[in-house]
């Protein structure tokens, strides 16, 4: 097992776990993203976007439009509140975006929806978590407005995923969390950073730059 795969402990399964700070573009600085999605996603199933709120997301609309053109398939967009009662979820790509971090933690915790997402992930789903949804996957959640961390889903074990900064070490509250004896780390995604974790320990960077990482004291043991 590589040092990277030892650090990035994700749920078991055949799918890819992708974290981003914002909806990406399929061109320009993200010129390799389209090929990465085509190669690693099961395109025999219709993609699905789960939206955590009713806000206007211009960058998300642009991304979904580009993705539909790339895949030549319509992408369903469903509100988080409306999908909680679904019995099955089996798309090749699921996009989680919008809303509040605590809503994602609550919706995907020990719930029926959380089980469905993890089952799909085990079967090969590519799970793209953006912004606050990405933050919810960590062991701890710390939004820019928080004065102390809240428990996350722990789908990315030992992590604090920070979509709002590229420099985790600049914040005293983050440095304080990282003094824990547990092997924790902070990941800064701001600035178009994107990380993709594959089923065989792959660690790839699909965004503008690699995420910035700060290891906690527990990694010195």
XYZ file of N, CA, C and O in Angstrom:
884
model
N 0.854 -1.197 0.000
C 0.000 0.000 0.000
C 0.888 1.244 0.000
O 1.846 1.336 0.746
N 0.588 2.211 -0.856
C 1.387 3.412 -0.946
C 1.114 4.333 0.232
O 0.109 4.204 0.938
N 2.036 5.286 0.462
C 1.835 6.248 1.542
C 0.555 7.047 1.321
O -0.166 7.359 2.269
N 0.275 7.400 0.079
C -0.944 8.160 -0.215
C -2.190 7.355 0.142
O -3.121 7.873 0.755
N -2.231 6.080 -0.257
C -3.430 5.286 0.015
C -3.580 4.985 1.499
O -4.690 4.773 1.992
N -2.473 4.968 2.252
C -2.562 4.813 3.705
C -3.192 6.052 4.325
O -3.952 5.960 5.289
N -2.888 7.222 3.760
C -3.433 8.472 4.284
C -4.914 8.602 3.947
O -5.733 8.900 4.821
N -5.260 8.364 2.699
C -6.629 8.597 2.235
C -7.450 7.321 2.360
O -7.622 6.567 1.400
N -7.975 7.068 3.551
C -8.804 5.895 3.816
C -10.260 6.225 3.511
O -10.888 7.017 4.212
N -10.812 5.623 2.478
C -12.174 5.898 1.996
C -13.020 4.639 2.109
O -12.498 3.541 2.368
N -14.337 4.748 1.919
C -15.177 3.547 1.992
C -14.753 2.495 0.972
O -14.267 2.820 -0.115
N -14.946 1.235 1.336
C -14.637 0.167 0.404
C -15.619 0.166 -0.755
O -16.774 0.544 -0.615
N -15.132 -0.286 -1.886
C -16.008 -0.374 -3.043
C -15.242 -0.171 -4.333
O -14.067 0.187 -4.337
N -15.949 -0.391 -5.438
C -15.346 -0.288 -6.760
C -15.484 1.094 -7.375
O -15.036 1.319 -8.498
N -16.100 2.017 -6.665
C -16.305 3.346 -7.210
C -15.150 4.288 -6.938
O -14.195 3.963 -6.236
N -15.262 5.465 -7.513
C -14.301 6.548 -7.284
C -14.946 7.592 -6.385
O -16.120 7.939 -6.556
N -14.178 8.106 -5.430
C -14.624 9.188 -4.562
C -13.874 10.448 -4.980
O -12.639 10.498 -4.905
N -14.615 11.459 -5.421
C -14.021 12.688 -5.935
C -14.521 13.861 -5.110
O -15.722 13.999 -4.884
N -13.605 14.705 -4.653
C -13.952 15.876 -3.843
C -13.467 17.130 -4.549
O -12.332 17.182 -5.054
N -14.324 18.149 -4.571
C -13.996 19.412 -5.219
C -14.548 20.562 -4.397
O -15.511 20.402 -3.642
N -13.960 21.738 -4.565
C -14.438 22.898 -3.819
C -15.643 23.554 -4.472
O -16.438 24.221 -3.818
N -15.796 23.357 -5.794
C -16.874 24.015 -6.534
C -17.159 23.200 -7.788
O -16.338 22.375 -8.194
N -18.313 23.410 -8.416
C -18.565 22.708 -9.679
C -17.501 23.085 -10.702
O -17.279 24.267 -10.964
N -16.832 22.110 -11.282
C -15.747 22.406 -12.213
C -16.266 22.683 -13.616
O -17.445 22.498 -13.920
N -15.365 23.112 -14.472
C -15.657 23.249 -15.894
C -15.057 22.045 -16.611
O -14.189 21.363 -16.085
N -15.516 21.809 -17.817
C -14.974 20.698 -18.602
C -14.074 21.224 -19.715
O -14.144 20.813 -20.854
N -13.242 22.153 -19.367
C -12.315 22.736 -20.328
C -11.388 23.684 -19.605
O -11.414 23.797 -18.380
N -10.537 24.366 -20.336
C -9.622 25.319 -19.727
C -8.689 24.640 -18.745
O -8.010 23.680 -19.079
N -8.682 25.126 -17.511
C -7.799 24.565 -16.492
C -8.178 23.127 -16.116
O -7.374 22.399 -15.543
N -9.416 22.741 -16.421
C -9.867 21.374 -16.134
C -9.856 20.523 -17.411
O -10.707 19.660 -17.600
N -8.883 20.746 -18.265
C -8.898 20.140 -19.593
C -8.872 18.612 -19.566
O -9.319 17.964 -20.507
N -8.338 18.009 -18.503
C -8.255 16.547 -18.430
C -9.454 15.922 -17.710
O -9.557 14.698 -17.648
N -10.350 16.748 -17.177
C -11.442 16.221 -16.363
C -12.409 15.374 -17.182
O -12.850 14.317 -16.724
N -12.750 15.822 -18.379
C -13.704 15.081 -19.197
C -13.217 13.657 -19.442
O -13.972 12.691 -19.296
N -11.949 13.517 -19.787
C -11.406 12.181 -20.039
C -11.397 11.340 -18.766
O -11.690 10.138 -18.796
N -11.093 11.962 -17.621
C -11.079 11.234 -16.351
C -12.464 10.683 -16.027
O -12.599 9.548 -15.546
N -13.500 11.473 -16.292
C -14.858 11.008 -16.032
C -15.246 9.888 -16.988
O -15.862 8.884 -16.584
N -14.887 10.027 -18.255
C -15.230 9.010 -19.244
C -14.555 7.677 -18.928
O -15.138 6.608 -19.112
N -13.330 7.736 -18.442
C -12.566 6.525 -18.184
C -13.023 5.821 -16.909
O -13.069 4.584 -16.850
N -13.400 6.584 -15.889
C -13.602 6.001 -14.557
C -15.055 5.874 -14.118
O -15.312 5.307 -13.052
N -16.000 6.374 -14.884
C -17.411 6.275 -14.509
C -18.119 5.231 -15.361
O -17.783 5.022 -16.530
N -19.097 4.558 -14.767
C -19.930 3.602 -15.487
C -21.036 4.388 -16.195
O -22.005 4.823 -15.570
N -20.885 4.562 -17.491
C -21.793 5.421 -18.249
C -23.009 4.679 -18.778
O -23.796 5.236 -19.541
N -23.167 3.417 -18.387
C -24.360 2.670 -18.800
C -25.561 3.018 -17.926
O -26.690 2.598 -18.224
N -25.336 3.779 -16.849
C -26.418 4.221 -15.967
C -26.508 5.741 -16.001
O -25.497 6.434 -16.089
N -27.725 6.252 -15.900
C -27.946 7.697 -15.972
C -27.369 8.392 -14.737
O -27.631 7.971 -13.611
N -26.598 9.463 -14.914
C -26.070 10.215 -13.768
C -27.187 10.905 -12.997
O -28.288 11.140 -13.505
N -26.874 11.264 -11.765
C -27.829 11.905 -10.875
C -27.139 13.002 -10.093
O -26.030 12.817 -9.594
N -27.785 14.146 -9.987
C -27.297 15.246 -9.154
C -28.274 15.460 -8.003
O -29.468 15.652 -8.225
N -27.751 15.396 -6.765
C -28.579 15.638 -5.580
C -28.223 17.022 -5.053
O -27.072 17.288 -4.687
N -29.215 17.889 -5.010
C -29.016 19.293 -4.653
C -29.524 19.539 -3.240
O -30.668 19.217 -2.917
N -28.669 20.109 -2.404
C -29.006 20.277 -0.998
C -29.895 21.461 -0.677
O -30.338 21.607 0.458
N -30.157 22.335 -1.648
C -30.998 23.506 -1.392
C -31.700 23.935 -2.670
O -31.584 23.282 -3.709
N -32.422 25.046 -2.591
C -33.153 25.547 -3.748
C -32.476 26.783 -4.340
O -33.061 27.488 -5.152
N -31.229 27.044 -3.947
C -30.547 28.236 -4.406
C -30.196 28.184 -5.883
O -30.255 27.128 -6.527
N -29.822 29.323 -6.427
C -29.405 29.393 -7.827
C -27.913 29.102 -7.905
O -27.106 29.748 -7.250
N -27.543 28.125 -8.693
C -26.155 27.693 -8.793
C -25.724 27.776 -10.261
O -25.790 26.798 -10.999
N -25.302 28.969 -10.665
C -24.955 29.175 -12.073
C -23.825 28.265 -12.510
O -23.877 27.655 -13.594
N -22.798 28.143 -11.664
C -21.670 27.293 -12.035
C -22.070 25.827 -12.109
O -21.563 25.068 -12.940
N -23.019 25.405 -11.269
C -23.513 24.030 -11.327
C -24.298 23.797 -12.613
O -24.134 22.753 -13.261
N -25.131 24.745 -12.984
C -25.901 24.624 -14.225
C -24.964 24.480 -15.416
O -25.173 23.639 -16.301
N -23.907 25.284 -15.435
C -22.937 25.206 -16.530
C -22.256 23.839 -16.557
O -22.064 23.246 -17.631
N -21.884 23.332 -15.379
C -21.230 22.022 -15.301
C -22.164 20.914 -15.771
O -21.769 20.034 -16.549
N -23.405 20.939 -15.297
C -24.370 19.904 -15.688
C -24.625 19.962 -17.190
O -24.703 18.921 -17.863
N -24.740 21.166 -17.732
C -24.964 21.318 -19.178
C -23.809 20.727 -19.975
O -24.014 19.991 -20.948
N -22.582 21.045 -19.553
C -21.399 20.504 -20.242
C -21.320 18.990 -20.097
O -20.957 18.278 -21.042
N -21.660 18.486 -18.907
C -21.589 17.049 -18.659
C -22.631 16.300 -19.488
O -22.355 15.211 -20.014
N -23.810 16.876 -19.617
C -24.846 16.251 -20.445
C -24.410 16.178 -21.900
O -24.639 15.167 -22.583
N -23.752 17.238 -22.372
C -23.265 17.239 -23.752
C -22.155 16.204 -23.934
O -22.096 15.506 -24.955
N -21.279 16.081 -22.934
C -20.180 15.123 -23.009
C -20.696 13.686 -23.037
O -20.239 12.862 -23.838
N -21.660 13.384 -22.156
C -22.148 12.020 -22.012
C -23.312 11.702 -22.935
O -23.705 10.531 -23.058
N -23.885 12.746 -23.554
C -25.049 12.593 -24.422
C -26.196 11.918 -23.693
O -26.839 10.985 -24.184
N -26.449 12.400 -22.471
C -27.524 11.843 -21.653
C -28.041 12.928 -20.712
O -27.284 13.818 -20.317
N -29.312 12.882 -20.400
C -29.883 13.848 -19.465
C -29.508 13.473 -18.035
O -29.489 12.295 -17.674
N -29.187 14.472 -17.246
C -28.834 14.250 -15.846
C -29.979 14.737 -14.964
O -30.348 15.914 -15.000
N -30.533 13.834 -14.185
C -31.618 14.200 -13.280
C -31.076 15.011 -12.112
O -30.017 14.688 -11.561
N -31.781 16.074 -11.740
C -31.428 16.893 -10.585
C -32.573 16.779 -9.575
O -33.716 17.131 -9.869
N -32.247 16.258 -8.388
C -33.262 15.990 -7.369
C -32.845 16.655 -6.068
O -31.673 16.604 -5.682
N -33.791 17.298 -5.388
C -33.493 17.909 -4.105
C -33.259 16.831 -3.045
O -33.881 15.772 -3.060
N -32.365 17.128 -2.132
C -32.035 16.192 -1.066
C -33.282 15.773 -0.294
O -33.454 14.599 0.044
N -34.147 16.715 -0.021
C -35.363 16.401 0.737
C -36.258 15.413 -0.008
O -36.963 14.611 0.607
N -36.235 15.463 -1.340
C -37.132 14.627 -2.132
C -36.596 13.224 -2.373
O -37.350 12.330 -2.756
N -35.294 13.028 -2.184
C -34.693 11.743 -2.508
C -34.606 10.813 -1.293
O -34.327 9.626 -1.429
N -34.884 11.332 -0.133
C -34.729 10.529 1.083
C -35.649 9.318 1.124
O -35.360 8.334 1.813
N -36.747 9.358 0.385
C -37.699 8.255 0.411
C -37.529 7.289 -0.762
O -38.335 6.372 -0.930
N -36.498 7.504 -1.571
C -36.280 6.599 -2.701
C -35.890 5.209 -2.197
O -35.222 5.058 -1.182
N -36.289 4.192 -2.958
C -35.960 2.811 -2.582
C -34.663 2.335 -3.215
O -33.989 1.449 -2.679
N -34.329 2.885 -4.380
C -33.106 2.478 -5.065
C -32.393 3.691 -5.650
O -33.034 4.666 -6.043
N -31.065 3.613 -5.689
C -30.237 4.616 -6.360
C -29.121 3.847 -7.060
O -28.288 3.222 -6.404
N -29.114 3.865 -8.396
C -28.101 3.074 -9.097
C -27.495 3.791 -10.305
O -27.215 3.167 -11.327
N -27.232 5.092 -10.225
C -26.587 5.777 -11.351
C -25.084 5.513 -11.375
O -24.492 5.067 -10.394
N -24.466 5.797 -12.529
C -23.027 5.634 -12.632
C -22.261 6.783 -12.004
O -21.134 6.612 -11.544
N -22.868 7.960 -11.997
C -22.269 9.151 -11.379
C -23.309 9.793 -10.481
O -24.455 10.010 -10.901
N -22.938 10.104 -9.250
C -23.796 10.879 -8.352
C -23.032 12.125 -7.937
O -21.881 12.053 -7.492
N -23.674 13.278 -8.098
C -23.091 14.563 -7.727
C -23.836 15.082 -6.508
O -25.066 15.180 -6.513
N -23.113 15.400 -5.449
C -23.692 15.980 -4.235
C -23.233 17.424 -4.141
O -22.028 17.709 -4.150
N -24.178 18.363 -3.999
C -23.785 19.770 -4.027
C -24.860 20.640 -3.371
O -26.042 20.308 -3.373
N -24.424 21.761 -2.796
C -25.351 22.759 -2.271
C -25.850 22.448 -0.868
O -25.596 21.374 -0.311
N -26.567 23.396 -0.289
C -27.145 23.214 1.029
C -26.178 23.531 2.146
O -25.292 24.378 2.012
N -26.331 22.827 3.263
C -25.495 23.023 4.443
C -24.801 21.712 4.799
O -25.348 20.631 4.595
N -23.613 21.832 5.362
C -22.842 20.646 5.702
C -23.614 19.742 6.653
O -23.645 18.516 6.484
N -24.244 20.334 7.665
C -24.949 19.517 8.648
C -26.125 18.759 8.030
O -26.505 17.682 8.511
N -26.716 19.309 6.950
C -27.797 18.599 6.270
C -27.277 17.328 5.606
O -27.944 16.278 5.644
N -26.086 17.403 5.021
C -25.501 16.219 4.384
C -25.096 15.181 5.431
O -25.282 13.978 5.222
N -24.547 15.645 6.538
C -24.174 14.710 7.603
C -25.410 13.974 8.106
O -25.401 12.751 8.295
N -26.484 14.720 8.311
C -27.707 14.097 8.785
C -28.340 13.165 7.765
O -28.837 12.094 8.106
N -28.297 13.561 6.487
C -28.969 12.784 5.444
C -28.221 11.515 5.077
O -28.836 10.513 4.686
N -26.879 11.541 5.208
C -26.078 10.403 4.752
C -25.477 9.601 5.901
O -24.684 8.692 5.667
N -25.851 9.934 7.123
C -25.337 9.203 8.271
C -25.906 7.798 8.311
O -25.961 7.098 7.303
N -26.335 7.360 9.452
C -26.913 6.017 9.572
C -28.370 6.057 9.115
O -29.306 5.894 9.896
N -28.535 6.273 7.807
C -29.859 6.446 7.218
C -30.009 5.538 6.010
O -29.036 4.997 5.475
N -31.236 5.398 5.558
C -31.520 4.608 4.359
C -30.801 5.186 3.145
O -30.209 4.455 2.345
N -30.833 6.509 3.011
C -30.172 7.159 1.874
C -28.671 6.924 1.913
O -28.050 6.626 0.885
N -28.081 7.048 3.101
C -26.652 6.814 3.231
C -26.270 5.403 2.822
O -25.257 5.184 2.145
N -27.091 4.427 3.203
C -26.838 3.030 2.836
C -26.924 2.853 1.324
O -26.089 2.176 0.706
N -27.918 3.482 0.690
C -28.066 3.370 -0.761
C -26.864 3.954 -1.487
O -26.381 3.376 -2.472
N -26.388 5.105 -1.028
C -25.225 5.736 -1.662
C -23.999 4.842 -1.515
O -23.248 4.621 -2.477
N -23.773 4.304 -0.317
C -22.607 3.451 -0.104
C -22.718 2.142 -0.883
O -21.704 1.624 -1.382
N -23.920 1.601 -1.018
C -24.103 0.397 -1.827
C -23.771 0.669 -3.288
O -23.093 -0.128 -3.950
N -24.245 1.813 -3.787
C -23.924 2.182 -5.158
C -22.432 2.384 -5.342
O -21.857 1.986 -6.365
N -21.799 2.979 -4.344
C -20.351 3.201 -4.388
C -19.611 1.870 -4.413
O -18.640 1.691 -5.158
N -20.060 0.925 -3.641
C -19.435 -0.403 -3.632
C -19.534 -1.066 -5.000
O -18.632 -1.807 -5.415
N -20.611 -0.769 -5.722
C -20.847 -1.402 -7.021
C -20.215 -0.643 -8.181
O -20.396 -1.038 -9.345
N -19.508 0.457 -7.893
C -18.801 1.147 -8.967
C -19.237 2.567 -9.246
O -18.759 3.190 -10.207
N -20.127 3.132 -8.458
C -20.559 4.508 -8.647
C -19.398 5.496 -8.468
O -18.575 5.332 -7.567
N -19.333 6.508 -9.305
C -18.424 7.627 -9.098
C -19.175 8.690 -8.305
O -20.192 9.211 -8.768
N -18.696 8.983 -7.109
C -19.359 9.933 -6.215
C -18.573 11.234 -6.204
O -17.446 11.292 -5.722
N -19.160 12.274 -6.773
C -18.533 13.593 -6.837
C -19.188 14.498 -5.796
O -20.345 14.895 -5.952
N -18.451 14.800 -4.734
C -18.961 15.639 -3.648
C -18.321 17.013 -3.750
O -17.094 17.135 -3.791
N -19.157 18.034 -3.768
C -18.696 19.391 -4.041
C -18.997 20.307 -2.867
O -20.095 20.300 -2.319
N -18.009 21.131 -2.489
C -18.212 22.170 -1.485
C -18.607 21.614 -0.135
O -17.907 20.794 0.458
N -19.747 22.053 0.377
C -20.189 21.628 1.703
C -20.434 20.122 1.761
O -20.251 19.491 2.806
N -20.844 19.516 0.644
C -21.049 18.069 0.621
C -19.725 17.336 0.769
O -19.651 16.284 1.408
N -18.663 17.889 0.185
C -17.328 17.306 0.364
C -16.883 17.426 1.816
O -16.322 16.490 2.385
N -17.144 18.586 2.418
C -16.762 18.799 3.814
C -17.440 17.799 4.738
O -16.855 17.354 5.729
N -18.678 17.417 4.428
C -19.426 16.492 5.277
C -18.809 15.102 5.334
O -19.032 14.357 6.284
N -17.982 14.738 4.355
C -17.423 13.394 4.294
C -16.276 13.190 5.267
O -15.859 12.054 5.506
N -15.734 14.260 5.837
C -14.602 14.139 6.746
C -14.995 13.615 8.114
O -16.175 13.492 8.463
N -13.965 13.310 8.911
C -14.217 12.898 10.295
C -14.756 14.063 11.109
O -15.582 13.895 12.006
N -14.249 15.267 10.772
C -14.689 16.482 11.435
C -15.086 17.501 10.387
O -14.534 17.523 9.286
N -16.060 18.319 10.732
C -16.535 19.376 9.847
C -16.214 20.717 10.470
O -16.529 20.964 11.640
N -15.574 21.570 9.703
C -15.275 22.914 10.174
C -15.535 23.887 9.036
O -14.728 24.014 8.116
N -16.670 24.558 9.081
C -16.954 25.607 8.111
C -16.278 26.905 8.541
O -15.878 27.061 9.695
N -16.171 27.840 7.615
C -15.453 29.085 7.893
C -16.089 29.853 9.046
O -15.411 30.549 9.793
N -17.398 29.710 9.235
C -18.104 30.431 10.291
C -18.083 29.708 11.636
O -18.520 30.251 12.646
N -17.573 28.473 11.685
C -17.569 27.693 12.917
C -16.420 28.103 13.836
O -15.324 28.421 13.375
N -16.672 28.045 15.143
C -15.607 28.294 16.115
C -15.044 26.982 16.650
O -13.990 26.967 17.286
N -15.743 25.885 16.407
C -15.259 24.561 16.822
C -15.811 23.535 15.839
O -16.846 23.763 15.197
N -15.149 22.386 15.697
C -15.571 21.393 14.708
C -16.795 20.602 15.163
O -17.079 20.483 16.351
N -17.484 20.053 14.189
C -18.617 19.172 14.420
C -18.295 17.803 13.813
O -17.521 17.704 12.867
N -18.868 16.734 14.341
C -18.611 15.407 13.766
C -19.116 15.314 12.332
O -20.209 15.787 12.009
N -18.302 14.712 11.454
C -18.693 14.476 10.071
C -19.059 13.016 9.850
O -19.211 12.242 10.796
N -19.184 12.626 8.599
C -19.579 11.267 8.252
C -18.447 10.261 8.420
O -18.692 9.064 8.512
N -17.213 10.735 8.406
C -16.027 9.870 8.531
C -15.908 8.899 7.368
O -15.352 7.815 7.503
N -16.416 9.278 6.195
C -16.226 8.462 4.999
C -14.798 8.619 4.474
O -14.311 7.739 3.764
N -14.162 9.725 4.799
C -12.750 9.933 4.502
C -12.064 10.016 5.865
O -11.986 11.083 6.484
N -11.591 8.881 6.327
C -11.202 8.695 7.729
C -10.060 9.640 8.125
O -9.045 9.744 7.430
N -10.265 10.304 9.276
C -9.224 11.152 9.836
C -9.085 12.511 9.195
O -8.160 13.258 9.521
N -9.998 12.870 8.313
C -9.843 14.107 7.541
C -10.702 15.251 8.060
O -11.735 15.053 8.698
N -10.232 16.461 7.766
C -11.032 17.682 7.869
C -10.972 18.293 6.477
O -9.924 18.784 6.046
N -12.070 18.236 5.742
C -12.105 18.705 4.356
C -12.572 20.157 4.345
O -13.684 20.467 4.779
N -11.721 21.030 3.838
C -11.974 22.476 3.882
C -12.097 23.006 2.461
O -11.101 23.220 1.771
N -13.344 23.203 2.034
C -13.575 23.698 0.678
C -13.382 25.203 0.576
O -13.290 25.744 -0.531
N -13.278 25.879 1.711
C -13.256 27.340 1.732
C -11.861 27.926 1.892
O -11.703 29.151 1.933
N -10.829 27.115 1.987
C -9.468 27.634 2.097
C -8.495 26.690 1.395
O -8.728 25.488 1.307
N -7.399 27.272 0.920
C -6.306 26.483 0.357
C -5.138 26.384 1.322
O -4.157 25.702 1.032
N -5.252 27.055 2.474
C -4.144 27.114 3.427
C -4.629 26.758 4.830
O -4.802 27.636 5.683
N -4.873 25.494 5.114
C -5.402 25.101 6.432
C -4.519 25.520 7.599
O -5.033 25.833 8.679
N -3.216 25.536 7.414
C -2.298 25.826 8.522
C -2.393 27.267 8.999
O -1.868 27.595 10.076
N -3.045 28.130 8.258
C -3.153 29.531 8.652
C -4.171 29.758 9.767
O -4.205 30.847 10.350
N -4.985 28.765 10.077
C -6.079 28.957 11.029
C -5.777 28.249 12.343
O -5.522 27.041 12.367
N -5.848 29.013 13.425
C -5.508 28.476 14.742
C -6.420 27.330 15.131
O -5.964 26.337 15.719
N -7.711 27.431 14.822
C -8.645 26.378 15.205
C -8.280 25.061 14.513
O -8.393 23.982 15.108
N -7.813 25.128 13.267
C -7.413 23.915 12.550
C -6.139 23.349 13.158
O -6.021 22.137 13.381
N -5.190 24.220 13.459
C -3.944 23.751 14.085
C -4.234 23.093 15.419
O -3.614 22.088 15.788
N -5.207 23.627 16.151
C -5.565 23.057 17.448
C -6.163 21.656 17.292
O -5.822 20.732 18.044
N -7.034 21.477 16.315
C -7.634 20.160 16.072
C -6.556 19.146 15.737
O -6.589 17.994 16.194
N -5.564 19.568 14.991
C -4.524 18.658 14.520
C -3.514 18.270 15.598
O -2.648 17.431 15.355
N -3.629 18.860 16.784
C -2.766 18.437 17.890
C -3.281 17.166 18.559
O -2.614 16.607 19.442
N -4.437 16.684 18.140
C -5.003 15.455 18.694
C -4.034 14.292 18.489
O -3.313 14.230 17.486
N -4.009 13.320 19.412
C -3.165 12.129 19.224
C -3.650 11.226 18.089
O -2.919 10.350 17.646
N -4.881 11.444 17.639
C -5.377 10.675 16.497
C -4.655 11.113 15.224
O -4.233 12.259 15.107
N -4.508 10.210 14.251
C -3.869 10.587 12.977
C -4.836 11.357 12.078
O -5.504 10.789 11.206
N -4.930 12.653 12.310
C -5.816 13.513 11.547
C -5.027 14.300 10.504
O -3.818 14.471 10.619
N -5.745 14.794 9.504
C -5.131 15.707 8.538
C -6.186 16.668 8.008
O -7.378 16.346 7.974
N -5.746 17.847 7.619
C -6.623 18.853 7.027
C -6.310 18.966 5.545
O -5.147 18.961 5.140
N -7.352 19.058 4.747
C -7.215 19.154 3.301
C -7.863 20.437 2.805
O -9.065 20.636 2.985
N -7.090 21.316 2.189
C -7.613 22.557 1.634
C -7.913 22.401 0.154
O -7.031 22.036 -0.631
N -9.156 22.686 -0.248
C -9.581 22.484 -1.629
C -9.814 23.772 -2.400
O -9.988 23.725 -3.625
N -9.841 24.919 -1.737
C -10.207 26.165 -2.410
C -9.257 26.451 -3.571
O -8.083 26.107 -3.545
N -9.807 27.104 -4.596
C -9.003 27.465 -5.749
C -9.073 26.461 -6.883
O -8.161 26.377 -7.701
N -10.146 25.692 -6.944
C -10.311 24.748 -8.039
C -9.573 23.442 -7.855
O -9.323 22.716 -8.817
N -9.248 23.106 -6.615
C -8.559 21.845 -6.350
C -9.558 20.691 -6.319
O -10.692 20.846 -5.873
N -9.091 19.537 -6.774
C -9.960 18.369 -6.846
C -9.108 17.115 -6.655
O -8.049 16.985 -7.264
N -9.589 16.210 -5.809
C -8.870 14.961 -5.561
C -9.793 13.794 -5.856
O -10.987 13.842 -5.544
N -9.248 12.758 -6.493
C -10.020 11.570 -6.859
C -9.352 10.337 -6.276
O -8.160 10.103 -6.507
N -10.109 9.561 -5.520
C -9.593 8.369 -4.846
C -10.237 7.139 -5.458
O -11.458 6.965 -5.412
N -9.403 6.279 -6.043
C -9.904 5.125 -6.765
C -9.999 3.869 -5.922
O -9.527 3.820 -4.782
N -10.590 2.812 -6.478
C -10.855 1.588 -5.725
C -9.617 0.759 -5.408
O -9.666 -0.117 -4.547
N -8.520 1.013 -6.100
C -7.297 0.233 -5.867
C -6.186 1.092 -5.266
O -5.007 0.857 -5.485
N -6.602 2.082 -4.494
C -5.640 2.943 -3.830
C -5.138 4.087 -4.685
O -4.208 4.803 -4.276
N -5.734 4.311 -5.846
C -5.317 5.418 -6.699
C -5.604 6.760 -6.017
O -6.653 6.944 -5.395
N -4.667 7.679 -6.145
C -4.844 9.054 -5.681
C -4.481 9.962 -6.842
O -3.314 10.046 -7.237
N -5.486 10.617 -7.423
C -5.258 11.445 -8.599
C -5.786 12.855 -8.350
O -6.706 13.055 -7.554
N -5.189 13.810 -9.048
C -5.580 15.206 -8.912
C -6.184 15.663 -10.236
O -5.493 15.756 -11.244
N -7.496 15.906 -10.213
C -8.227 16.224 -11.429
C -8.515 17.713 -11.579
O -9.137 18.121 -12.550
N -8.091 18.523 -10.640
C -8.425 19.932 -10.663
C -7.301 20.807 -11.161
O -6.353 20.369 -11.815
N -7.395 22.091 -10.824
C -6.403 23.080 -11.231
C -5.069 22.798 -10.557
O -4.007 22.864 -11.189
N -5.100 22.479 -9.274
C -3.907 22.166 -8.493
C -4.221 21.028 -7.527
O -5.394 20.763 -7.231
N -3.211 20.349 -7.002
C -3.455 19.363 -5.951
C -3.962 20.055 -4.688
O -3.661 21.230 -4.454
N -4.737 19.367 -3.865
C -5.149 19.964 -2.588
C -3.942 20.168 -1.691
O -2.929 19.480 -1.833
N -4.058 21.119 -0.784
C -3.003 21.329 0.202
C -3.316 20.505 1.435
O -4.464 20.426 1.877
N -2.299 19.844 1.993
C -2.483 18.938 3.120
C -1.629 19.378 4.303
O -0.482 19.787 4.131
N -2.212 19.257 5.496
C -1.482 19.488 6.738
C -1.723 18.276 7.631
O -2.872 17.970 7.975
N -0.658 17.569 7.998
C -0.780 16.394 8.830
C -0.780 16.773 10.306
O -0.042 17.663 10.724
N -1.592 16.066 11.087
C -1.667 16.309 12.514
C -0.559 15.615 13.278
O 0.196 14.804 12.741
N -0.490 15.904 14.564
C 0.559 15.335 15.427
C 0.498 13.821 15.488
O 1.534 13.163 15.690
N -0.682 13.250 15.333
C -0.831 11.807 15.425
C -0.074 11.033 14.357
O 0.176 9.836 14.520
N 0.320 11.693 13.278
C 1.064 11.019 12.209
C 2.537 10.902 12.508
O 3.282 10.267 11.764
N 2.995 11.509 13.602
C 4.414 11.446 13.947
C 4.779 10.160 14.666
O 5.957 9.883 14.880
N 3.785 9.400 15.083
C 4.049 8.184 15.859
C 4.668 7.102 14.961
O 4.348 6.991 13.817
